[in-house]
mmCIF file of C-alpha atoms in Angstrom:
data_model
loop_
_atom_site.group_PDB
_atom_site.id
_atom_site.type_symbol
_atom_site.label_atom_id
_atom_site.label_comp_id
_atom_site.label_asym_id
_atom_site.label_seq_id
_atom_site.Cartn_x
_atom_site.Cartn_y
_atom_site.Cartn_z
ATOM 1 C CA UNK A 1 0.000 0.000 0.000
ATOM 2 C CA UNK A 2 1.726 3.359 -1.225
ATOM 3 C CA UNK A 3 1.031 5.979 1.483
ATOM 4 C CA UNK A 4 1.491 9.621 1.004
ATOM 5 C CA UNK A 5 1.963 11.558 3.767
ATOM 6 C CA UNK A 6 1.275 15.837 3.561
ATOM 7 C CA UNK A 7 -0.390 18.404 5.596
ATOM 8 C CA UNK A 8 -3.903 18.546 6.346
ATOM 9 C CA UNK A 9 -5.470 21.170 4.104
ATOM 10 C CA UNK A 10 -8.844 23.215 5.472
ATOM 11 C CA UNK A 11 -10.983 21.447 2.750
ATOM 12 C CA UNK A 12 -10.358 17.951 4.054
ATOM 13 C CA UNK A 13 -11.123 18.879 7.519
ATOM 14 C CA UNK A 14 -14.098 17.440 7.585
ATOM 15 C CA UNK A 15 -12.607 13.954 6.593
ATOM 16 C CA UNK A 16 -10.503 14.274 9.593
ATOM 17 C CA UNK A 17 -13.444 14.544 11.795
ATOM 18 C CA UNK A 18 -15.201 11.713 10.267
ATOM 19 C CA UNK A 19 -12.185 9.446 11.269
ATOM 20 C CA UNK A 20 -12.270 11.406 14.587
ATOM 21 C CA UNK A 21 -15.523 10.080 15.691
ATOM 22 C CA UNK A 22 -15.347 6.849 14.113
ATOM 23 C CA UNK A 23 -11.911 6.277 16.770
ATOM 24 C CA UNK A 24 -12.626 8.132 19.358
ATOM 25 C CA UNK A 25 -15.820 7.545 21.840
ATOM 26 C CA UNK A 26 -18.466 10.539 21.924
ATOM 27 C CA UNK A 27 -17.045 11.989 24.659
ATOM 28 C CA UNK A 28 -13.032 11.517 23.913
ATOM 29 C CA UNK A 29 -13.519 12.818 20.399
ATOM 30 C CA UNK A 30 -12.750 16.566 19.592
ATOM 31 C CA UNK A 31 -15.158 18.888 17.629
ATOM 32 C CA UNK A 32 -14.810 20.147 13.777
ATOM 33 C CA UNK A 33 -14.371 23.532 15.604
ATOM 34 C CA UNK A 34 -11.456 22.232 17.266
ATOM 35 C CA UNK A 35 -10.314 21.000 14.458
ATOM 36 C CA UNK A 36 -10.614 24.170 12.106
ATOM 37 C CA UNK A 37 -8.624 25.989 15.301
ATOM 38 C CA UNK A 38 -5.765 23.364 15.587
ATOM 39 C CA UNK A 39 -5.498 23.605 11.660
ATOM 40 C CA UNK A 40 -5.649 27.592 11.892
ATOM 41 C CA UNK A 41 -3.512 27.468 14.072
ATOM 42 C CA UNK A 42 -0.728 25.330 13.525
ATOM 43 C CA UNK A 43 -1.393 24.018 9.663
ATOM 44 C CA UNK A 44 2.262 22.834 9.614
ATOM 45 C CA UNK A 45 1.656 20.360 12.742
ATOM 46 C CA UNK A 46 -1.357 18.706 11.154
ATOM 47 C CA UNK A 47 0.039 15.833 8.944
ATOM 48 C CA UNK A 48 -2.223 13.545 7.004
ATOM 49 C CA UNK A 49 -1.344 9.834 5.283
ATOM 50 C CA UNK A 50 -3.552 9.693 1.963
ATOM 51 C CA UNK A 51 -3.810 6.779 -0.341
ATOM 52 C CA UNK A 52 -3.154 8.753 -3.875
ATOM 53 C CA UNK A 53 -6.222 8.395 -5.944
ATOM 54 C CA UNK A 54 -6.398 6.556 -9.588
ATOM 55 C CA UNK A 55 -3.274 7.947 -11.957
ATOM 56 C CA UNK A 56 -2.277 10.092 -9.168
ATOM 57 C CA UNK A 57 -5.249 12.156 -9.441
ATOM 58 C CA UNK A 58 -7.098 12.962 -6.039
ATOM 59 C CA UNK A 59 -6.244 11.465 -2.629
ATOM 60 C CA UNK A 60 -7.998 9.647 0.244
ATOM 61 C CA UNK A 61 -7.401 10.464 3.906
ATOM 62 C CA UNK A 62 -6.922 7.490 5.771
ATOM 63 C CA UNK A 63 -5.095 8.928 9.061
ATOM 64 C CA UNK A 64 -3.775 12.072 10.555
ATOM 65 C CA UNK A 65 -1.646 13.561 13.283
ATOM 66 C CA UNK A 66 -2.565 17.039 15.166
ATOM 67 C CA UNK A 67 -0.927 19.465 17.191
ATOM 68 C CA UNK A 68 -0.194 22.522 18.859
ATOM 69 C CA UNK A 69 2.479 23.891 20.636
ATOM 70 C CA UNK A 70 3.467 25.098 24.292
ATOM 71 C CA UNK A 71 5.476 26.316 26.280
ATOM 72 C CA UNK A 72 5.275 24.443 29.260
ATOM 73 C CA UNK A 73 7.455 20.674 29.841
ATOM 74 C CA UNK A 74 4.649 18.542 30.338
ATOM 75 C CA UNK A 75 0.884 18.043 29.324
ATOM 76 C CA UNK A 76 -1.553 20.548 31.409
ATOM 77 C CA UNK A 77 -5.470 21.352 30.403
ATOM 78 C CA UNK A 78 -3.943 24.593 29.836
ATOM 79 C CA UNK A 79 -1.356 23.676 27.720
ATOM 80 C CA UNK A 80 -3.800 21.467 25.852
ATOM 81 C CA UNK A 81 -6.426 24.101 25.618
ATOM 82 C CA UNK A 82 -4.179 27.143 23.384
ATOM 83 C CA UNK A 83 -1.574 27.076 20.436
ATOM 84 C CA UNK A 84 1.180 29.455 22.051
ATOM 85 C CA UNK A 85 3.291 30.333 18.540
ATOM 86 C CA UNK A 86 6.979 29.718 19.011
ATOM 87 C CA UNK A 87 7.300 27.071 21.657
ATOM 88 C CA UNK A 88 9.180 24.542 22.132
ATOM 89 C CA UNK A 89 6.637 21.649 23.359
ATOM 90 C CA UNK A 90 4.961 19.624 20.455
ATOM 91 C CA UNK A 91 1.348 18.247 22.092
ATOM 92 C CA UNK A 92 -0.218 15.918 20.230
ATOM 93 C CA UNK A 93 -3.802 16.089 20.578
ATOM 94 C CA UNK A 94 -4.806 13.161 18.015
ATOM 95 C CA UNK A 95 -3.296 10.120 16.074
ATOM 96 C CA UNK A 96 -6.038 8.833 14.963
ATOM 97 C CA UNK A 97 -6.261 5.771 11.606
ATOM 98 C CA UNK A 98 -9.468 4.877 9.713
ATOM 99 C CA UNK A 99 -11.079 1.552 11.048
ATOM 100 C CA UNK A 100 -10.491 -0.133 8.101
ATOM 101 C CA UNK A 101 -6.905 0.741 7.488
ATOM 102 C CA UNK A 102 -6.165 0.007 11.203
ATOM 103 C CA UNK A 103 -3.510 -3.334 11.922
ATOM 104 C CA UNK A 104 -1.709 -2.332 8.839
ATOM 105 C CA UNK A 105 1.249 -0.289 10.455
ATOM 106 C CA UNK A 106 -0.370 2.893 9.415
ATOM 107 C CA UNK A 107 -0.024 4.503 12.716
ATOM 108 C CA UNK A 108 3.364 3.869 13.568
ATOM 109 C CA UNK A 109 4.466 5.065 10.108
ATOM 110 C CA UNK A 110 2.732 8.548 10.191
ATOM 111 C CA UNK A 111 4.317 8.259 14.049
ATOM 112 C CA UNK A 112 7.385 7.965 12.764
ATOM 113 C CA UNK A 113 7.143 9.860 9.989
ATOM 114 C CA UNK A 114 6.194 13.128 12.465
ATOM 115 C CA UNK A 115 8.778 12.735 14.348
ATOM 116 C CA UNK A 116 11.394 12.723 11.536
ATOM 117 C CA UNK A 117 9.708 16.418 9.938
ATOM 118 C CA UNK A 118 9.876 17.745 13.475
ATOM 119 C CA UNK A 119 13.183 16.531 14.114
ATOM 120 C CA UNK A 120 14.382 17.831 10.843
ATOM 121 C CA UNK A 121 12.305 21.195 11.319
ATOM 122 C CA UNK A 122 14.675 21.750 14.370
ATOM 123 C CA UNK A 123 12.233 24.606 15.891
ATOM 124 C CA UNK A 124 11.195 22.144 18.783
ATOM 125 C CA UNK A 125 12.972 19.900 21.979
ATOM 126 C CA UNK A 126 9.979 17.535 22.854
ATOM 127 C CA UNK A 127 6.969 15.994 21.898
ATOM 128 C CA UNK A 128 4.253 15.380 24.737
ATOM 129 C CA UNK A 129 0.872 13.080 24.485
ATOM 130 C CA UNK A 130 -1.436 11.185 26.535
ATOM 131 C CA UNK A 131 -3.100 7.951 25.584
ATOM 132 C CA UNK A 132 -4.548 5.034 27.102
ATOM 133 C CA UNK A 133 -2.721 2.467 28.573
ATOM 134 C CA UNK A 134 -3.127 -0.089 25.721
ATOM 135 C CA UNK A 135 -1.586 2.131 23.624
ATOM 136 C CA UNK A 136 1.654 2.101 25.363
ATOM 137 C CA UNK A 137 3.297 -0.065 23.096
ATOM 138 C CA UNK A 138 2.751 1.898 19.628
ATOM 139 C CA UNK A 139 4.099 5.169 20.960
ATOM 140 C CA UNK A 140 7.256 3.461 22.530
ATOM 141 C CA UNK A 141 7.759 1.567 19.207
ATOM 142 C CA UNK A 142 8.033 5.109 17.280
ATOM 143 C CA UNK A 143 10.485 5.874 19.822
ATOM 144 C CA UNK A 144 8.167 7.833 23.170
ATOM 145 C CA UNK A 145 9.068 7.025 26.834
ATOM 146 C CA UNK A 146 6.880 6.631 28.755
ATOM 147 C CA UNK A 147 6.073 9.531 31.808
ATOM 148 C CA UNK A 148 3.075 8.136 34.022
ATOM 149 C CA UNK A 149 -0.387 9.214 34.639
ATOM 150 C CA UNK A 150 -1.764 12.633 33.636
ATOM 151 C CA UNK A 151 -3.567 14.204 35.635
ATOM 152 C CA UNK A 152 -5.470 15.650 32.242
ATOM 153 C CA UNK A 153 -9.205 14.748 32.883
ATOM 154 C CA UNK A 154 -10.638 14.044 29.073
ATOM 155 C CA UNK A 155 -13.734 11.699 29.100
ATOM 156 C CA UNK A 156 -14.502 9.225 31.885
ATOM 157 C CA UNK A 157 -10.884 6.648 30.910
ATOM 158 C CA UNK A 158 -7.588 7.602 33.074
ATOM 159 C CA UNK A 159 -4.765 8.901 30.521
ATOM 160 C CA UNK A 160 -1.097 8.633 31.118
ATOM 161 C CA UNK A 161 1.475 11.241 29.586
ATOM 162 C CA UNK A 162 4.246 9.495 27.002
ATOM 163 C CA UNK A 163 7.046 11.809 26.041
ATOM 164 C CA UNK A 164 9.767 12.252 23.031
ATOM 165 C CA UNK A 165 12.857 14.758 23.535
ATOM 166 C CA UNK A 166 13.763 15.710 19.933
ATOM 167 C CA UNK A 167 17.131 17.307 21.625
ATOM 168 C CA UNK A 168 18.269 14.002 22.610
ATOM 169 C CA UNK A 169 20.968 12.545 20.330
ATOM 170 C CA UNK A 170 21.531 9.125 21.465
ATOM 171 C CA UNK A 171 20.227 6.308 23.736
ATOM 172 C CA UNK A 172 19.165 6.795 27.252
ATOM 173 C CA UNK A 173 21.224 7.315 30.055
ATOM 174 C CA UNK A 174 21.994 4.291 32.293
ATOM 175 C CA UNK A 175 19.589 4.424 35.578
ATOM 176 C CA UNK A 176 20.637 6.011 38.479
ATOM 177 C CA UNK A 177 18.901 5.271 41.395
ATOM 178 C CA UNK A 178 20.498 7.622 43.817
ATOM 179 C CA UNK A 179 19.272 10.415 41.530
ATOM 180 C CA UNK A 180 22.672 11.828 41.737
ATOM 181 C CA UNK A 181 23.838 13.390 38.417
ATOM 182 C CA UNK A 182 26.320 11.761 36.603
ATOM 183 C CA UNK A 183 29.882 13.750 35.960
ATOM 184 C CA UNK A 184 28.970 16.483 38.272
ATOM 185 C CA UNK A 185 27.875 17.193 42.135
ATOM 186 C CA UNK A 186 24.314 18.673 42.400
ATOM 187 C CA UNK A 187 24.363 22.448 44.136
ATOM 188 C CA UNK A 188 24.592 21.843 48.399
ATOM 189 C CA UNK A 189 21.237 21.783 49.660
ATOM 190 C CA UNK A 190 19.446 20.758 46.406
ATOM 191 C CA UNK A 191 18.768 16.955 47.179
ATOM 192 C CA UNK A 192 17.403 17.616 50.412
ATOM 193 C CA UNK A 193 15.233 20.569 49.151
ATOM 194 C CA UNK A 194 13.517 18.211 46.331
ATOM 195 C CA UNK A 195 12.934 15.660 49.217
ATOM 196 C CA UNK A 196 11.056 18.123 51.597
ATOM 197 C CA UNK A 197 9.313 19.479 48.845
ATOM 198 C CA UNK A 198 8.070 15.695 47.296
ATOM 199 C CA UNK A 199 6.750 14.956 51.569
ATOM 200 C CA UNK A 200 5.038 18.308 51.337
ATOM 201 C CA UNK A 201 1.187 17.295 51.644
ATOM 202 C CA UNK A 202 -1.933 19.249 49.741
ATOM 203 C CA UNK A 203 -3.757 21.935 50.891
ATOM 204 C CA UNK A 204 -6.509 21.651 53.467
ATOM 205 C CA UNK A 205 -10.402 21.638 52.662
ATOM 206 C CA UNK A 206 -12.635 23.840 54.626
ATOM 207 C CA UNK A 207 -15.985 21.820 54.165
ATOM 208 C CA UNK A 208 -19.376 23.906 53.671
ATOM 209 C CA UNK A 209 -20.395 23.212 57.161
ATOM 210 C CA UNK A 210 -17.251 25.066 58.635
ATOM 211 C CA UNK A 211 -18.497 29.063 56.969
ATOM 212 C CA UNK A 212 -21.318 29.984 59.447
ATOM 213 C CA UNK A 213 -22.796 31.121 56.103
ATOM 214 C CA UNK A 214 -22.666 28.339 54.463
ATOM 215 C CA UNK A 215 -22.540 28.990 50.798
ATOM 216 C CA UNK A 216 -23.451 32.664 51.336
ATOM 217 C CA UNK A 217 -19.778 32.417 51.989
ATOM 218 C CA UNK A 218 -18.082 30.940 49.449
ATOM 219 C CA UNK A 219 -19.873 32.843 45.923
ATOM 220 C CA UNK A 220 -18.742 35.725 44.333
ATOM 221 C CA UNK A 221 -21.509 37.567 43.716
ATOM 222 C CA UNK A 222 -19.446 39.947 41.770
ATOM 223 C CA UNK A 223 -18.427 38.144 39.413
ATOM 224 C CA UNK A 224 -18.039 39.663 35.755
ATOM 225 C CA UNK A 225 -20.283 36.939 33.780
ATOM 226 C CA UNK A 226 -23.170 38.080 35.781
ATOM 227 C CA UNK A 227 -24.110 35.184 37.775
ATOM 228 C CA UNK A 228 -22.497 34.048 41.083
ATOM 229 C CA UNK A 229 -19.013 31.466 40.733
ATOM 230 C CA UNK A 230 -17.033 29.655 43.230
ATOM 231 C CA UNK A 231 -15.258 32.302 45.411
ATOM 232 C CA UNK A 232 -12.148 29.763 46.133
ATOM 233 C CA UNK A 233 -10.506 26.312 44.940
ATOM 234 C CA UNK A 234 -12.486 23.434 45.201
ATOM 235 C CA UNK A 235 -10.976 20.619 46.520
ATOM 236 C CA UNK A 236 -11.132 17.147 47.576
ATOM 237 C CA UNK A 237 -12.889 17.342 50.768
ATOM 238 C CA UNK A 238 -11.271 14.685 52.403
ATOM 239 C CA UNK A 239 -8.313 14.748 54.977
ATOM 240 C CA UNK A 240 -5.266 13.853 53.491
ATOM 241 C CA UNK A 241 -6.047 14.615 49.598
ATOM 242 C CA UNK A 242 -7.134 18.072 49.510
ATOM 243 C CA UNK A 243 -6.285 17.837 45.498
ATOM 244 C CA UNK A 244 -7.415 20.758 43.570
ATOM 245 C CA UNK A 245 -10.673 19.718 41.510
ATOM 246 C CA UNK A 246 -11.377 23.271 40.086
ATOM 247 C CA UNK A 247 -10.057 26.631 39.989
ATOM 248 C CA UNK A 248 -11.940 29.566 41.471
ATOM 249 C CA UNK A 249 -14.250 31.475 39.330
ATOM 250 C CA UNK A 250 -14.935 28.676 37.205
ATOM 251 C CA UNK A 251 -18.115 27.190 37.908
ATOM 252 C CA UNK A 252 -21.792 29.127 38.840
ATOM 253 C CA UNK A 253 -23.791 28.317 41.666
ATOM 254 C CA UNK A 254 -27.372 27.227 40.713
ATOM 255 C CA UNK A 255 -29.916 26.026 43.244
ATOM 256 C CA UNK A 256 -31.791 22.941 41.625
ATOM 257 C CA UNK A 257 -33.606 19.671 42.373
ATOM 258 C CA UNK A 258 -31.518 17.350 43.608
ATOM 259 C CA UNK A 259 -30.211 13.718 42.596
ATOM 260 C CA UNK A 260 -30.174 11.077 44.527
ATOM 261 C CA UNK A 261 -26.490 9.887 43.936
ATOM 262 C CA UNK A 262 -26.526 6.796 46.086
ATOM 263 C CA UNK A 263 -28.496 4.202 47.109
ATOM 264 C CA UNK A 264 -30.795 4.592 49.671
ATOM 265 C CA UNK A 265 -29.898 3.660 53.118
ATOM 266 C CA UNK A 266 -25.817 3.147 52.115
ATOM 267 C CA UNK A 267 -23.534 4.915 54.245
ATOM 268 C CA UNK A 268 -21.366 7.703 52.656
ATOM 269 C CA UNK A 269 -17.760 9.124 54.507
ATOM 270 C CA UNK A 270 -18.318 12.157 56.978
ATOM 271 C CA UNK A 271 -16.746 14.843 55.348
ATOM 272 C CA UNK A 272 -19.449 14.314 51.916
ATOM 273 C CA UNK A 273 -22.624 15.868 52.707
ATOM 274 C CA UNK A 274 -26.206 14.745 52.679
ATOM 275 C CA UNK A 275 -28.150 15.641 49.317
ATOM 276 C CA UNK A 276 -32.159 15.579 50.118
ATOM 277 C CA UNK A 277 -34.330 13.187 48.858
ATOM 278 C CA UNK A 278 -35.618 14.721 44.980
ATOM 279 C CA UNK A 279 -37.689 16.822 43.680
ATOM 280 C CA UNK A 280 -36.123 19.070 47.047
ATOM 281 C CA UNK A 281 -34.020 21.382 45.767
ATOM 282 C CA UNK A 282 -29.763 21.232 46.416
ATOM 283 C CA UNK A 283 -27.070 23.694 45.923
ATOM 284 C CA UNK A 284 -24.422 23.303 42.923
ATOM 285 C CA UNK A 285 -21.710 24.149 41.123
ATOM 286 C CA UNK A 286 -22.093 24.228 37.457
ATOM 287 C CA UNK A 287 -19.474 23.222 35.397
ATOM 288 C CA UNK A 288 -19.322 23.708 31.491
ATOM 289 C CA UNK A 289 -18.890 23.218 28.529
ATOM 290 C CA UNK A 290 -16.818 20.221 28.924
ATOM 291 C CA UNK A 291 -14.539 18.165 31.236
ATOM 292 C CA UNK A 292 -11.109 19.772 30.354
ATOM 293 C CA UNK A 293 -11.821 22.694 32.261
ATOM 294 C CA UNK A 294 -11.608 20.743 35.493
ATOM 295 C CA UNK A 295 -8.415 20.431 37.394
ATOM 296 C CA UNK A 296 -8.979 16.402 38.283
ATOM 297 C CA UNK A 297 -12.153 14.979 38.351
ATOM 298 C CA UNK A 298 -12.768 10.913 37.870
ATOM 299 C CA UNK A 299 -16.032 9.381 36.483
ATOM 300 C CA UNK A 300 -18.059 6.352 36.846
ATOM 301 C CA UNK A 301 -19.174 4.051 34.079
ATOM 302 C CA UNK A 302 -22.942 5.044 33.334
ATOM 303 C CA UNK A 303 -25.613 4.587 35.661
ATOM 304 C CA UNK A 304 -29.259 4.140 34.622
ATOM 305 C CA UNK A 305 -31.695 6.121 36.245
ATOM 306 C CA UNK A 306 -35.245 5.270 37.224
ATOM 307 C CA UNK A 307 -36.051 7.296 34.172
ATOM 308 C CA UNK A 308 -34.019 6.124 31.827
ATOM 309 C CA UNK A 309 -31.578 8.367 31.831
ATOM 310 C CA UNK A 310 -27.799 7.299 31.869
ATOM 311 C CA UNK A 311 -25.598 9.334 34.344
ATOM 312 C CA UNK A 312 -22.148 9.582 35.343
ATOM 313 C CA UNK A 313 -20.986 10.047 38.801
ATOM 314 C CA UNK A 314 -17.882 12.499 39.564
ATOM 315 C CA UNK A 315 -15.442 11.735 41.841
ATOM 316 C CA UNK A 316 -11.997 12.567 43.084
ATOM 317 C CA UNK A 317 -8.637 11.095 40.976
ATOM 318 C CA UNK A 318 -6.944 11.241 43.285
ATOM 319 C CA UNK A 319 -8.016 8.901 45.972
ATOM 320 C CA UNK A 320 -11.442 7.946 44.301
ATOM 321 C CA UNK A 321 -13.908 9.947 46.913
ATOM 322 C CA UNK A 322 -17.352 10.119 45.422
ATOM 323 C CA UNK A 323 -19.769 10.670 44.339
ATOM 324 C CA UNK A 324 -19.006 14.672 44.340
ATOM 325 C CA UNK A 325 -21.592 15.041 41.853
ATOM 326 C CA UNK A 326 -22.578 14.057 38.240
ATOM 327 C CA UNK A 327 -23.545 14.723 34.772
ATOM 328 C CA UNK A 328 -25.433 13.078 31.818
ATOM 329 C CA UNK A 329 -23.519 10.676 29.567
ATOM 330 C CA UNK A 330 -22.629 12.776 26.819
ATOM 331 C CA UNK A 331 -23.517 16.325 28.208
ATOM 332 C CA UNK A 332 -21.673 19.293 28.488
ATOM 333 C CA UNK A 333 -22.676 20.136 31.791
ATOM 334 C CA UNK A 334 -21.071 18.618 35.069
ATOM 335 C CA UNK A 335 -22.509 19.010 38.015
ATOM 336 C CA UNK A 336 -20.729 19.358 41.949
ATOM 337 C CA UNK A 337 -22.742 19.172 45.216
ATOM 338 C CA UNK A 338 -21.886 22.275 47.106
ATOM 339 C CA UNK A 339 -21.782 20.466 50.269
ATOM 340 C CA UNK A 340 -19.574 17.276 48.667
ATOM 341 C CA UNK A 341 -16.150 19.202 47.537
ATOM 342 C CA UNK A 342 -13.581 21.568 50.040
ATOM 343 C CA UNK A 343 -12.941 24.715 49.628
ATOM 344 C CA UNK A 344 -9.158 26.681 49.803
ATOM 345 C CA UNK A 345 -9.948 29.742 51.915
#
């Protein structure tokens, strides 16, 4: 099979997508808008393999590579979220193969064949993406290492960051289990400043119950979109975690019915709050429009509702806690009990 490999041009954007959704699930797959930005953006990072058409005339898109650039060393909803011209950070955001040309080395190819315009290009010192775990093996055959979980929330799966420096010229360094640097003495103090800083534990969650207020306390009712956001960090509420779920000002605070979350009767840990029984009314935090804006959240496998309806529970990914909330399967909107997340103030 003769493979051509060139650049993605606007017109066969919408091919892309099409292979897009056919790869990814509904709510792992990005948008045509995303794509027309990414290819806006950074045209000469979005590299397509076509199968030339009959007497060279016309070509197919079978698969396609996508990217944007950052500054920042590893993968970040930030630095997945904007194309910051002139970096140094390659992120892949897609490698993605029709279903039919799929088991046919396609991938690794157009892998490899990236890697080799980038390296040539000589603008750039790394290339960063995530993928799931049973991927592993295809990105460290076209040469990635492999880094360890993300902490990049992207559909309900756990990702885990894989990593190629293009500045490298030869084959890794032996291990060093010390951590000691090799050929030189690391700066006095340095060692023992990384260790007290890895032992250093996360912030501490105020729950609802603590502001005399309650969540008088912790809106801003100032805020510039009109209606009221989350005044502070929301956190894990339990002792020990505290991670960081969502950064102030992110989410709005909407009273609604509530959802029953959990079984009746089962026991839930002491620092989640109570939700009343539906169609009583809750407080929340509305999140939107999709799950990259949060700062770690985990989610369930769908749950059917009495009525049909197929939810997913939030939860903490860093130690599991849950359920914090939910949000439809599919939906754009995710949905935190005020009294079931910490707050940093």
């Amino acid at each position: 099979m003769s493979i051509l490999y060139d650049l993605v041009s606007e017109n066969e954007l919408e091919d892309a997508h099409r292979i897009e959704s056919r790869g990814y699930p509904e709510d792992e797959a990005g948008s045509l808008e995303t794509f027309k930005y990414r290819q806006s953006q950074a045209p000469e990072l979005f590299l397509g393999a076509f199968l030339p058409g009959p007497d060279d005339t016309g070509r197919s898109l079978i698969g396609f590579v996508c990217s944007t650039l950052s500054p920042d060393t590893t993968l970040t909803h930030e630095s997945m979220s904007k194309h910051v011209p002139g970096s140094k950070s390659v992120c892949i955001h897609s490698v993605c193969v029709a279903p039919e040309h799929r088991r046919k080395h396609v991938a690794l190819d157009l892998l490899k064949e990236y890697v080799r315009r980038l390296e040539e290009a000589g603008q750039y010192d790394r290339i960063l993406l995530i993928a799931h775990e049973e991927l592993r093996p295809l990105y460290e055959k076209a040469g990635f290492d492999f880094v360890g979980r993300s902490a990049v929330v992207h559909g309900a799966r756990p990702w885990f960051e894989m990593r190629k420096d293009l500045s490298s010229t030869g084959s890794a360094p032996p291990s060093n289990p010390s951590g000691q640097a090799q050929g030189q003495a690391l700066p006095a103090g340095l060692w023992e400043a990384l260790e007290r800083s890895s032992r250093r534990t996360g912030p501490v969650a105020r729950l609802l119950t603590s502001f005399p207020h309650a969540v008088k306390e912790v809106i801003d009712s100032d805020s510039s979109g009109g209606s009221p956001t989350n005044k502070y960090d929301l956190l894990c509420p339990r002792l020990g975690c505290g991670s960081v779920i969502l950064k102030a000002g992110v989410a709005q605070w909407v009273e609604r019915a509530s959802v029953q979350l959990e079984p009746s009767g089962s026991t839930i840990p002491d620092c989640l709050g109570a939700l009343p029984a539906p169609p009583a009314t809750a407080q929340w935090w509305l999140v939107t429009p999709n799950a990259m804006v949060f700062e770690n959240i985990g989610f369930s496998r769908p749950v059917q509702t009495a009525g049909g309806t197929k939810l997913k529970l939030l939860a903490c990914a860093e130690c599991d806690l849950g359920p914090l909330g939910w949000s439809e399967e599919g939906g754009s909107e995710f949905w935190l009990a005020c009294n079931r997340v910490g707050y940093r103030a």
